[in-house]
Tab-separated table of C-alpha atoms in Angstrom:
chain	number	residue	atom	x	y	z
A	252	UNK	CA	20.582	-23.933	-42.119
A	253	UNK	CA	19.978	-26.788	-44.321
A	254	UNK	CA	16.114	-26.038	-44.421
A	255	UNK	CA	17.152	-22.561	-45.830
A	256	UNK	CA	19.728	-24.111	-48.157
A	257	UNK	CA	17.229	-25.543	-50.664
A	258	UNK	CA	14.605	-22.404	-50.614
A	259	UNK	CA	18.049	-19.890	-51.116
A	260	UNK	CA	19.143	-21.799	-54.641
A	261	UNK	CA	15.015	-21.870	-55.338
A	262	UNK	CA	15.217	-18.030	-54.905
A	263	UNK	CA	18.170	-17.603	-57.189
A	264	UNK	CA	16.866	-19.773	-59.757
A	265	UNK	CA	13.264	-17.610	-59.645
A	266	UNK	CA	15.304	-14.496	-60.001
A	267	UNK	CA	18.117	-15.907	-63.296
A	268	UNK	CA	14.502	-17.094	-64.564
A	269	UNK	CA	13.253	-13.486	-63.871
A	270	UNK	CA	16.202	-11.823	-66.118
A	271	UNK	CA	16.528	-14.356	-68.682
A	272	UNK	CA	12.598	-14.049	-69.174
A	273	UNK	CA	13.063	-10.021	-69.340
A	274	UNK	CA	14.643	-8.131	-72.490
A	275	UNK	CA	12.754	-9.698	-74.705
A	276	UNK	CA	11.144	-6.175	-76.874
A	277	UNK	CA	14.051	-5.127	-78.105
A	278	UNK	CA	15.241	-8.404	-80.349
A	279	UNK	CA	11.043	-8.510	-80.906
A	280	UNK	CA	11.697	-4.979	-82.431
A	281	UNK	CA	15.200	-5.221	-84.321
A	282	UNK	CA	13.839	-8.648	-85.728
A	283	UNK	CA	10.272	-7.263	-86.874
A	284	UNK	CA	12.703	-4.340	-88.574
A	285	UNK	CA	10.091	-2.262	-87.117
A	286	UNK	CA	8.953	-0.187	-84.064
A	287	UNK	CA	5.302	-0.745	-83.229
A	288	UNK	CA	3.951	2.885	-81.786
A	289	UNK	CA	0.938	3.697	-80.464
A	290	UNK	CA	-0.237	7.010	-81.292
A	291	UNK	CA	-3.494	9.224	-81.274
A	292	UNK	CA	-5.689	9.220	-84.169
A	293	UNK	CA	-5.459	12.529	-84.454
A	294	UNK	CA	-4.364	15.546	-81.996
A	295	UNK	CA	-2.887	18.477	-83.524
A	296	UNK	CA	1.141	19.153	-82.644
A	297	UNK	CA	1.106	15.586	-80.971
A	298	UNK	CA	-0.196	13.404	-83.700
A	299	UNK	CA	-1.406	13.933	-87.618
A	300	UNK	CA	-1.009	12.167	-90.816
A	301	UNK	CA	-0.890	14.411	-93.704
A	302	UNK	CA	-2.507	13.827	-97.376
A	303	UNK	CA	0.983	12.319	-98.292
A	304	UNK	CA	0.390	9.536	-95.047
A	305	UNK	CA	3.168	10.925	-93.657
A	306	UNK	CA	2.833	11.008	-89.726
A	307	UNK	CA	4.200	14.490	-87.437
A	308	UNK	CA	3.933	15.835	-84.112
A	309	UNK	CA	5.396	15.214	-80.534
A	310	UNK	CA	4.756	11.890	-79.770
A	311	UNK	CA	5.593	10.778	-83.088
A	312	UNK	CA	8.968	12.399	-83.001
A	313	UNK	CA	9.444	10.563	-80.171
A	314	UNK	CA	8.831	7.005	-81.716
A	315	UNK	CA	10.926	8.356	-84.414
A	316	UNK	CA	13.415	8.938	-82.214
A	317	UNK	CA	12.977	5.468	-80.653
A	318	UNK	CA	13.222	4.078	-84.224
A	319	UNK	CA	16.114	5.965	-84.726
A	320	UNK	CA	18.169	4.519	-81.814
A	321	UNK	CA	17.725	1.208	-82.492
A	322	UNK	CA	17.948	1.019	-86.459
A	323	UNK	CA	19.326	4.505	-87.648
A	324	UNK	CA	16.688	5.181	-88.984
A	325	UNK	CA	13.721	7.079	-88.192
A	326	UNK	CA	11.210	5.752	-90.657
A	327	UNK	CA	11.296	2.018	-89.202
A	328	UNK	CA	8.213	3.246	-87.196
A	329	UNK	CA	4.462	1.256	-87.797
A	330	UNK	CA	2.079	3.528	-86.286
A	331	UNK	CA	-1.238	1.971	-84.524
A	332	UNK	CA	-3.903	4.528	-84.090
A	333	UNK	CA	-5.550	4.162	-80.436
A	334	UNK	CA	-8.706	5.222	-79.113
A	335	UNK	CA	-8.254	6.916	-75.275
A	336	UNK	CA	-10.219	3.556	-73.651
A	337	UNK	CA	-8.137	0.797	-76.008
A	338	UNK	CA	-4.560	2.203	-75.512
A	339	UNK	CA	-3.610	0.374	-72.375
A	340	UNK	CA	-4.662	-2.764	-73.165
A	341	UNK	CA	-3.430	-2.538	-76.492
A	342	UNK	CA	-0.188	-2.144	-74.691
A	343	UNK	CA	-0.529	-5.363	-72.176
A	344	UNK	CA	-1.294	-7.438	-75.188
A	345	UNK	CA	1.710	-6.622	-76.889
A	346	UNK	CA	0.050	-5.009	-79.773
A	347	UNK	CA	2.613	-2.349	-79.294
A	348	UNK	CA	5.972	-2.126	-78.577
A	349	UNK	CA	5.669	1.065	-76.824
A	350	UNK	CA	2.590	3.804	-76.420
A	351	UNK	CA	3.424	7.406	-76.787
A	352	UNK	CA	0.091	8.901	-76.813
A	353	UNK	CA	-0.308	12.229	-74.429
A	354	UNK	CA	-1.051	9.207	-72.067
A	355	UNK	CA	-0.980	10.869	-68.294
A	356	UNK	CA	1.330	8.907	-65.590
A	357	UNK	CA	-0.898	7.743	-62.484
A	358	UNK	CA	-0.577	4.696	-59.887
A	359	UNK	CA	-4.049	3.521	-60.601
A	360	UNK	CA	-2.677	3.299	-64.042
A	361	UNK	CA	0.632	1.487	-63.419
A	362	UNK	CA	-1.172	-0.777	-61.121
A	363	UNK	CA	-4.407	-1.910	-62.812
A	364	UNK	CA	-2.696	-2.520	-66.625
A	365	UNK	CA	0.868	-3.831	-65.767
A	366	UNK	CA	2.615	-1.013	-66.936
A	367	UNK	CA	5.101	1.893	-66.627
A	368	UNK	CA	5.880	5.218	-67.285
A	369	UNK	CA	9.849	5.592	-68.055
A	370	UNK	CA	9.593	9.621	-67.805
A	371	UNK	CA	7.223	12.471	-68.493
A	372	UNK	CA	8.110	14.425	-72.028
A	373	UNK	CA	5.410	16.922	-70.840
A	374	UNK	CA	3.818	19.248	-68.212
A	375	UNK	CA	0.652	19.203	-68.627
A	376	UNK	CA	-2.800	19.969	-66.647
A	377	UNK	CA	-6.330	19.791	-66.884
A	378	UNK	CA	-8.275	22.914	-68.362
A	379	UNK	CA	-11.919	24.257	-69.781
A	380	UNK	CA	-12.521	25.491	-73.444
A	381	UNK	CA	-15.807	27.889	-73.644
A	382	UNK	CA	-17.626	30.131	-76.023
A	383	UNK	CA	-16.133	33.688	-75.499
A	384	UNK	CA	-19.927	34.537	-75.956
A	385	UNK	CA	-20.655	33.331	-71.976
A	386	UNK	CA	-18.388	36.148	-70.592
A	387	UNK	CA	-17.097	33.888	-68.343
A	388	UNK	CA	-13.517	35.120	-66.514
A	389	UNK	CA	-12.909	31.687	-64.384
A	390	UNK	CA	-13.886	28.431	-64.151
A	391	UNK	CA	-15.531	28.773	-60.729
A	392	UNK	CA	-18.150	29.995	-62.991
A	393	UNK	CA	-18.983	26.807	-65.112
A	394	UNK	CA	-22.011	26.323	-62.408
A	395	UNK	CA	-24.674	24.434	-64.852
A	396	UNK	CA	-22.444	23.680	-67.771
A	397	UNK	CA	-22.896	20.642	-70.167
A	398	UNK	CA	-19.429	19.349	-70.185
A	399	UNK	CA	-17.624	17.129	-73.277
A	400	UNK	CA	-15.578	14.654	-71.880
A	401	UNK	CA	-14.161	11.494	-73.367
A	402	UNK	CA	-14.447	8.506	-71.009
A	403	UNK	CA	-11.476	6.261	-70.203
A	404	UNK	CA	-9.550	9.211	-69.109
A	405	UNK	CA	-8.206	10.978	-66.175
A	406	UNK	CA	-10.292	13.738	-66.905
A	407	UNK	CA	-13.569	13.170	-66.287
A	408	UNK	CA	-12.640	12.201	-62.965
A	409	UNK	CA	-10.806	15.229	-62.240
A	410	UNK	CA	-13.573	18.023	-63.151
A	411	UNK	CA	-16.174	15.886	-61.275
A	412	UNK	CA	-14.249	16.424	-58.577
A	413	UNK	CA	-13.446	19.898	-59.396
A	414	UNK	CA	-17.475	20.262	-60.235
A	415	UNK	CA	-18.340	18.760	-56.756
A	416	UNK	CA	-15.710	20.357	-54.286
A	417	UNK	CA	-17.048	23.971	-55.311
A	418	UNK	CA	-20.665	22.852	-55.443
A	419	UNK	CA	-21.307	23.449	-58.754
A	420	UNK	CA	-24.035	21.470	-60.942
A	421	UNK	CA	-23.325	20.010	-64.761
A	422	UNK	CA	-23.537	17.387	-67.330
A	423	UNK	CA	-21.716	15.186	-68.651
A	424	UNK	CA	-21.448	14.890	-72.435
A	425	UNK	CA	-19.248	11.220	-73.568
A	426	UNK	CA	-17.860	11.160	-76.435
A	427	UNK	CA	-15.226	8.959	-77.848
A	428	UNK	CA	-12.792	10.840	-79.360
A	429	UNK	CA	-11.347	14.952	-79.501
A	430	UNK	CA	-12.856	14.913	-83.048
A	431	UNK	CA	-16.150	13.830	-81.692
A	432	UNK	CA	-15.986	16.534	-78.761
A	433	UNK	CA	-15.609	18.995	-81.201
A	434	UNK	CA	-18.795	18.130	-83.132
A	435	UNK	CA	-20.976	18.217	-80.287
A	436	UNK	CA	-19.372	21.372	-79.221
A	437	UNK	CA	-20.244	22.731	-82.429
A	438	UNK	CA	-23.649	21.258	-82.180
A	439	UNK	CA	-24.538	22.511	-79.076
A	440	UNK	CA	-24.831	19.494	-77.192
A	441	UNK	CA	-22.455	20.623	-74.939
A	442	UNK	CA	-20.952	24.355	-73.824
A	443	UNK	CA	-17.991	23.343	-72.044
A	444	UNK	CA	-14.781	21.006	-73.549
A	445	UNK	CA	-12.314	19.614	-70.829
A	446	UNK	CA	-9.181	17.811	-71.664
A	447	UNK	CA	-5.270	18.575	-70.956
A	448	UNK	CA	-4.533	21.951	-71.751
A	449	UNK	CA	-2.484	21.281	-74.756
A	450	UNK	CA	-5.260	19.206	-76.477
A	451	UNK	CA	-7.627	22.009	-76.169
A	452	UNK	CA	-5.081	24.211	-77.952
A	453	UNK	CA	-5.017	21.557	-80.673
A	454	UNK	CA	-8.852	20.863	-80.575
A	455	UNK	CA	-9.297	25.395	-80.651
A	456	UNK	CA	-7.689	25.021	-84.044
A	457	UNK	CA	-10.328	22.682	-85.437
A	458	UNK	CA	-13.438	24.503	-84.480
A	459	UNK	CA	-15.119	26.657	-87.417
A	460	UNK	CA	-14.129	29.965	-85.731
A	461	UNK	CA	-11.251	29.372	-83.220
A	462	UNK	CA	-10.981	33.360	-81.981
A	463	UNK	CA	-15.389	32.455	-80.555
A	464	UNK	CA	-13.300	30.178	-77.936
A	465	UNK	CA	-11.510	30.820	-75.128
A	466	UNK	CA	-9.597	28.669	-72.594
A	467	UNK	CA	-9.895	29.891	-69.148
A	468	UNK	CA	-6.920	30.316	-67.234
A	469	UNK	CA	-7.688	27.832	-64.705
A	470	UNK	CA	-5.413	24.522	-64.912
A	471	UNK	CA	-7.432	21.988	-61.766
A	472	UNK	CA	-4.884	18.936	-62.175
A	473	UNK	CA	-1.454	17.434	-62.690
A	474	UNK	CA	-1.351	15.457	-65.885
A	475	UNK	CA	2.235	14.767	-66.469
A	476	UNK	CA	2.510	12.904	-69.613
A	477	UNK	CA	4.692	10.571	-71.447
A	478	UNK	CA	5.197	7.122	-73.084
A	479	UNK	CA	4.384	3.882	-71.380
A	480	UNK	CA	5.581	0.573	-72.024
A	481	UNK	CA	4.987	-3.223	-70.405
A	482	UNK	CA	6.458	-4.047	-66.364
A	483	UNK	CA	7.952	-7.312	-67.451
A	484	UNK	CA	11.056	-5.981	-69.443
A	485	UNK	CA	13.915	-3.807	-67.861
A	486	UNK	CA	15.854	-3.271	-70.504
A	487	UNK	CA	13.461	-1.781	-72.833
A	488	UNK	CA	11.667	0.579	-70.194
A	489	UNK	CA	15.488	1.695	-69.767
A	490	UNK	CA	16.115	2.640	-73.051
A	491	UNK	CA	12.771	4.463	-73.472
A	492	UNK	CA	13.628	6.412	-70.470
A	493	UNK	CA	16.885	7.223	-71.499
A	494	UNK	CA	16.186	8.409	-74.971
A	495	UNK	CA	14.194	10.890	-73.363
A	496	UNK	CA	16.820	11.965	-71.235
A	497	UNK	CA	18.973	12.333	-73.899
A	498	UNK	CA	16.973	14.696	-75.884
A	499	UNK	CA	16.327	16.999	-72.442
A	500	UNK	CA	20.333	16.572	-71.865
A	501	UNK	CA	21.461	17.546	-75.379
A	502	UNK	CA	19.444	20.453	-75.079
A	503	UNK	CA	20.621	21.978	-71.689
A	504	UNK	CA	24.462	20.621	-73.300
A	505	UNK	CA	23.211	23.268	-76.300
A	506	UNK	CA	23.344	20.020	-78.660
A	507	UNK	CA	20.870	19.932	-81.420
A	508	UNK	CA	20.473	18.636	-84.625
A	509	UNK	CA	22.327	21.269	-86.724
A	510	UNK	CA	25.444	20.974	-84.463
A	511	UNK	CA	25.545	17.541	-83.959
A	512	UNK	CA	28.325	17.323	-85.851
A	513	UNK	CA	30.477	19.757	-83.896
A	514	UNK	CA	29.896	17.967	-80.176
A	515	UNK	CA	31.352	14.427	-82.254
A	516	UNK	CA	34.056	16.385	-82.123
A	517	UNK	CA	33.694	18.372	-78.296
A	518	UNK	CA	36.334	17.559	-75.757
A	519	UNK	CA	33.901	18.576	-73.248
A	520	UNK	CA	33.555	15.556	-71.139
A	521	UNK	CA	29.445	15.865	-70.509
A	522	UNK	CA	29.103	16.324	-74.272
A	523	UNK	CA	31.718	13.285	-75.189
A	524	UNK	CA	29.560	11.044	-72.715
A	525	UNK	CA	26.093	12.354	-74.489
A	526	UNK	CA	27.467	11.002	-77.741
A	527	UNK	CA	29.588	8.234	-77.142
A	528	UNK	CA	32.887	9.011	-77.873
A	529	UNK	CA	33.933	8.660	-74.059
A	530	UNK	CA	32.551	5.657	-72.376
A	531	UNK	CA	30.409	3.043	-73.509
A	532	UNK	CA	26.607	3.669	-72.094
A	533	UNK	CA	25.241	1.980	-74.744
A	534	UNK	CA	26.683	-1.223	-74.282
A	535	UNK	CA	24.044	-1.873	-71.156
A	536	UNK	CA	21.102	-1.498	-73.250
A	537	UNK	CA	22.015	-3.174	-76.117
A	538	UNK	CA	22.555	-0.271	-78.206
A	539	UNK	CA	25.823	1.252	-79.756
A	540	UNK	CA	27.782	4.046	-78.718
A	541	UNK	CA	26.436	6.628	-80.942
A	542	UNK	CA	22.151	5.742	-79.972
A	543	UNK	CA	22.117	9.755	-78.400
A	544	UNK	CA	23.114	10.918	-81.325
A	545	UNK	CA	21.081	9.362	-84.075
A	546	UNK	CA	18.308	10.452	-81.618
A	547	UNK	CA	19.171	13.813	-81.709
A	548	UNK	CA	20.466	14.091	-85.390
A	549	UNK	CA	16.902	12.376	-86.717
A	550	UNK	CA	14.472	14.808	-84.700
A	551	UNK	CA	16.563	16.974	-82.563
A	552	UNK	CA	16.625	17.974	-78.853
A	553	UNK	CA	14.022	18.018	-76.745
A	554	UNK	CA	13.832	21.476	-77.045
A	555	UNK	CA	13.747	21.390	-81.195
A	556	UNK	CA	11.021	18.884	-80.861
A	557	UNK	CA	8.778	21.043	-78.490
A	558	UNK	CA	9.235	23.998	-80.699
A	559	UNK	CA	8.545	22.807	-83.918
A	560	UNK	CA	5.860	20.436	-82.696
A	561	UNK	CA	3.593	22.716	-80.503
A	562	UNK	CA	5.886	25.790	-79.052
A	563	UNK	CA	6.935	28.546	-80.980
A	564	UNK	CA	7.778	27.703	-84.576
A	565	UNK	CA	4.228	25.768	-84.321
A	566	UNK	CA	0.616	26.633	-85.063
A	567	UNK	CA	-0.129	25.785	-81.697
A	568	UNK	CA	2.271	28.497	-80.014
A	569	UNK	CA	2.165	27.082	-76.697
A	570	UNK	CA	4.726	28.609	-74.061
A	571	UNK	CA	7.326	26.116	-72.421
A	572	UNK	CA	5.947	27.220	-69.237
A	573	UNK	CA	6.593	24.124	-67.155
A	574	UNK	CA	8.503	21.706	-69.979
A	575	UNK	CA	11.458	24.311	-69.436
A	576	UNK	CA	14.697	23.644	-68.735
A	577	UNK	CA	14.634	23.368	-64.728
A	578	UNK	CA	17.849	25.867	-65.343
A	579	UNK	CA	15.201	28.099	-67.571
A	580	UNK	CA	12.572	28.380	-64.861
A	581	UNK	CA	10.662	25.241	-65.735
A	582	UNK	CA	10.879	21.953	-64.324
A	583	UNK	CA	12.398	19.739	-67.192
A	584	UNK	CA	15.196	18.177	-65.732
A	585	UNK	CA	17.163	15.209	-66.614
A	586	UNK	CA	19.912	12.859	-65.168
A	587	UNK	CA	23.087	13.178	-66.300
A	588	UNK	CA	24.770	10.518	-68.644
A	589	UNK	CA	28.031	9.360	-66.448
């Protein structure tokens, strides 16, 4: 027993090291008076700065939202533009406080950078954009296609495989960014573009003539996406995960932005936990009472964001499909605030 005396206290002193050492992002953030955000240069309905600098789009309402949480404000936000082979890094190096660029959750990923995916904000999966002018009906037909890819992704992985399993021959065209896919596409230089199906919506927009492009119904992969931030810090990957779990609660609650006001004053007790006048939930991250609600008040619910971003009341028009409510036939589906 004395032998294990010594290496117990050791143990408890590694592990008071351990959570003193942790927590460390959010007084980084609330002293900088900023939020550091990593964001994609450009990717219609998820990220785009207009003529006025102003930023927009899904993953930037989420930083907003973020920003909104900790300082009330949704403006405190310094956006870092990242390339699809930088982002990760950019992350480990604490060059960002947190990276919320349609970045898909693996355990290659979480494994080889050091760092964690708190939640996915959306459904996605892997699909083909081709001339309408091939006549082609599925994707099992691609055999002998030059194929635009950007490196450092999930995705040319996952249509080699595709490509390979049904013995089909192709080429692959690297490029280093959507905006240069679309150029070669253009160009010629390649026939086929592959990415997550919601980027090829936003990258169909760009081309000279959208209607000459088609994206065949085929989706060959699971690419869950969402915002990443560093292993070594509890408490922030807690209150990233939790803001989005706010924003997917206050929408099945039927909370949004415009009646924000109204569930202040709810004496339903799911609502009255959602924005802090009944318990304290806060408290545990370091946040105050109210942190749901300046979420939801500065960019809505997760629903308002998915609209206006790249559903419905967007250029994009892309159907919930999956990023339902799980109650709505999807699979959206948050834990409840108790």
């Amino acid at each position: 027993m004395r032998k294990l005396i010594p290496i117990f206290l050791g143990l408890a002193g590694a592990v008071a090291f351990s959570v003193a050492g942790q927590s460390q992002t959010l007084k980084t953030v609330e002293d900088r008076g900023s939020l550091v955000c990593g964001v994609n240069p450009g990717l219609d309905g998820f990220a785009t700065k207009d003529a006025n600098g102003q930023w927009s789009g899904f993953d930037v309402d989420f930083c907003r939202a973020l920003a909104a949480v900790i300082f009330n404000d949704p403006s405190k936000v310094q956006y870092v533009l990242l390339s699809a082979a930088d982002r990760f890094d950019a992350l480990k190096n604490k060059q960002i406080d947190v990276l919320s660029r349609n970045s898909t959750w693996t355990m290659g990923r979480e494994g080889d950078y050091g760092v964690v995916f708190p939640g996915v904000t959306y459904y996605d999966g892997q699909a083909f954009l081709v001339p309408k002018s091939r006549n082609l009906q599925s994707a099992l037909e691609l055999d002998g296609s030059k194929v635009c890819v950007q490196p450092g992704t999930t995705t040319e992985p996952n249509f080699i495989d595709f490509f390979e399993t049904n013995h089909m021959k192709y080429e692959t065209v690297h490029e280093g960014s959507a905006d240069e896919m679309i150029k070669a596409y253009q160009a010629g230089l390649c026939n086929v573009l592959t990415t997550d199906e919601s980027g090829l919506f936003a990258m169909r927009l760009q081309l000279a003539k959208p209607s000459d492009s088609m994206i065949l119904p085929d989706v060959i992969s699971k690419e869950p996406l969402g915002p990443v931030v560093r292993q070594d810090d509890m408490q922030w990957f807690n209150i990233v995960k939790w803001v989005n779990f706010a924003m997917i609660n206050a929408e099945e609650l039927g909370v949004n932005s415009k009646t924000i006001d109204d569930a202040l004053k709810s004496q339903k007790p799911s609502v009255k936990r959602l924005v802090g006048t009944e318990g304290d939930f806060g408290k545990p991250l370091g946040l105050s009472s109210d942190w749901a609600v300046r979420a939801i008040r500065a960019v809505g619910n997760y629903g308002e964001v998915f609209d206006r971003n790249v559903g419905a009341h967007s250029k994009l028009g892309i159907p919930r499909g999956l990023n339902e409510l799980w109650n709505n036939g999807g699979i959206q589906y948050a834990p409840p605030i108790r």
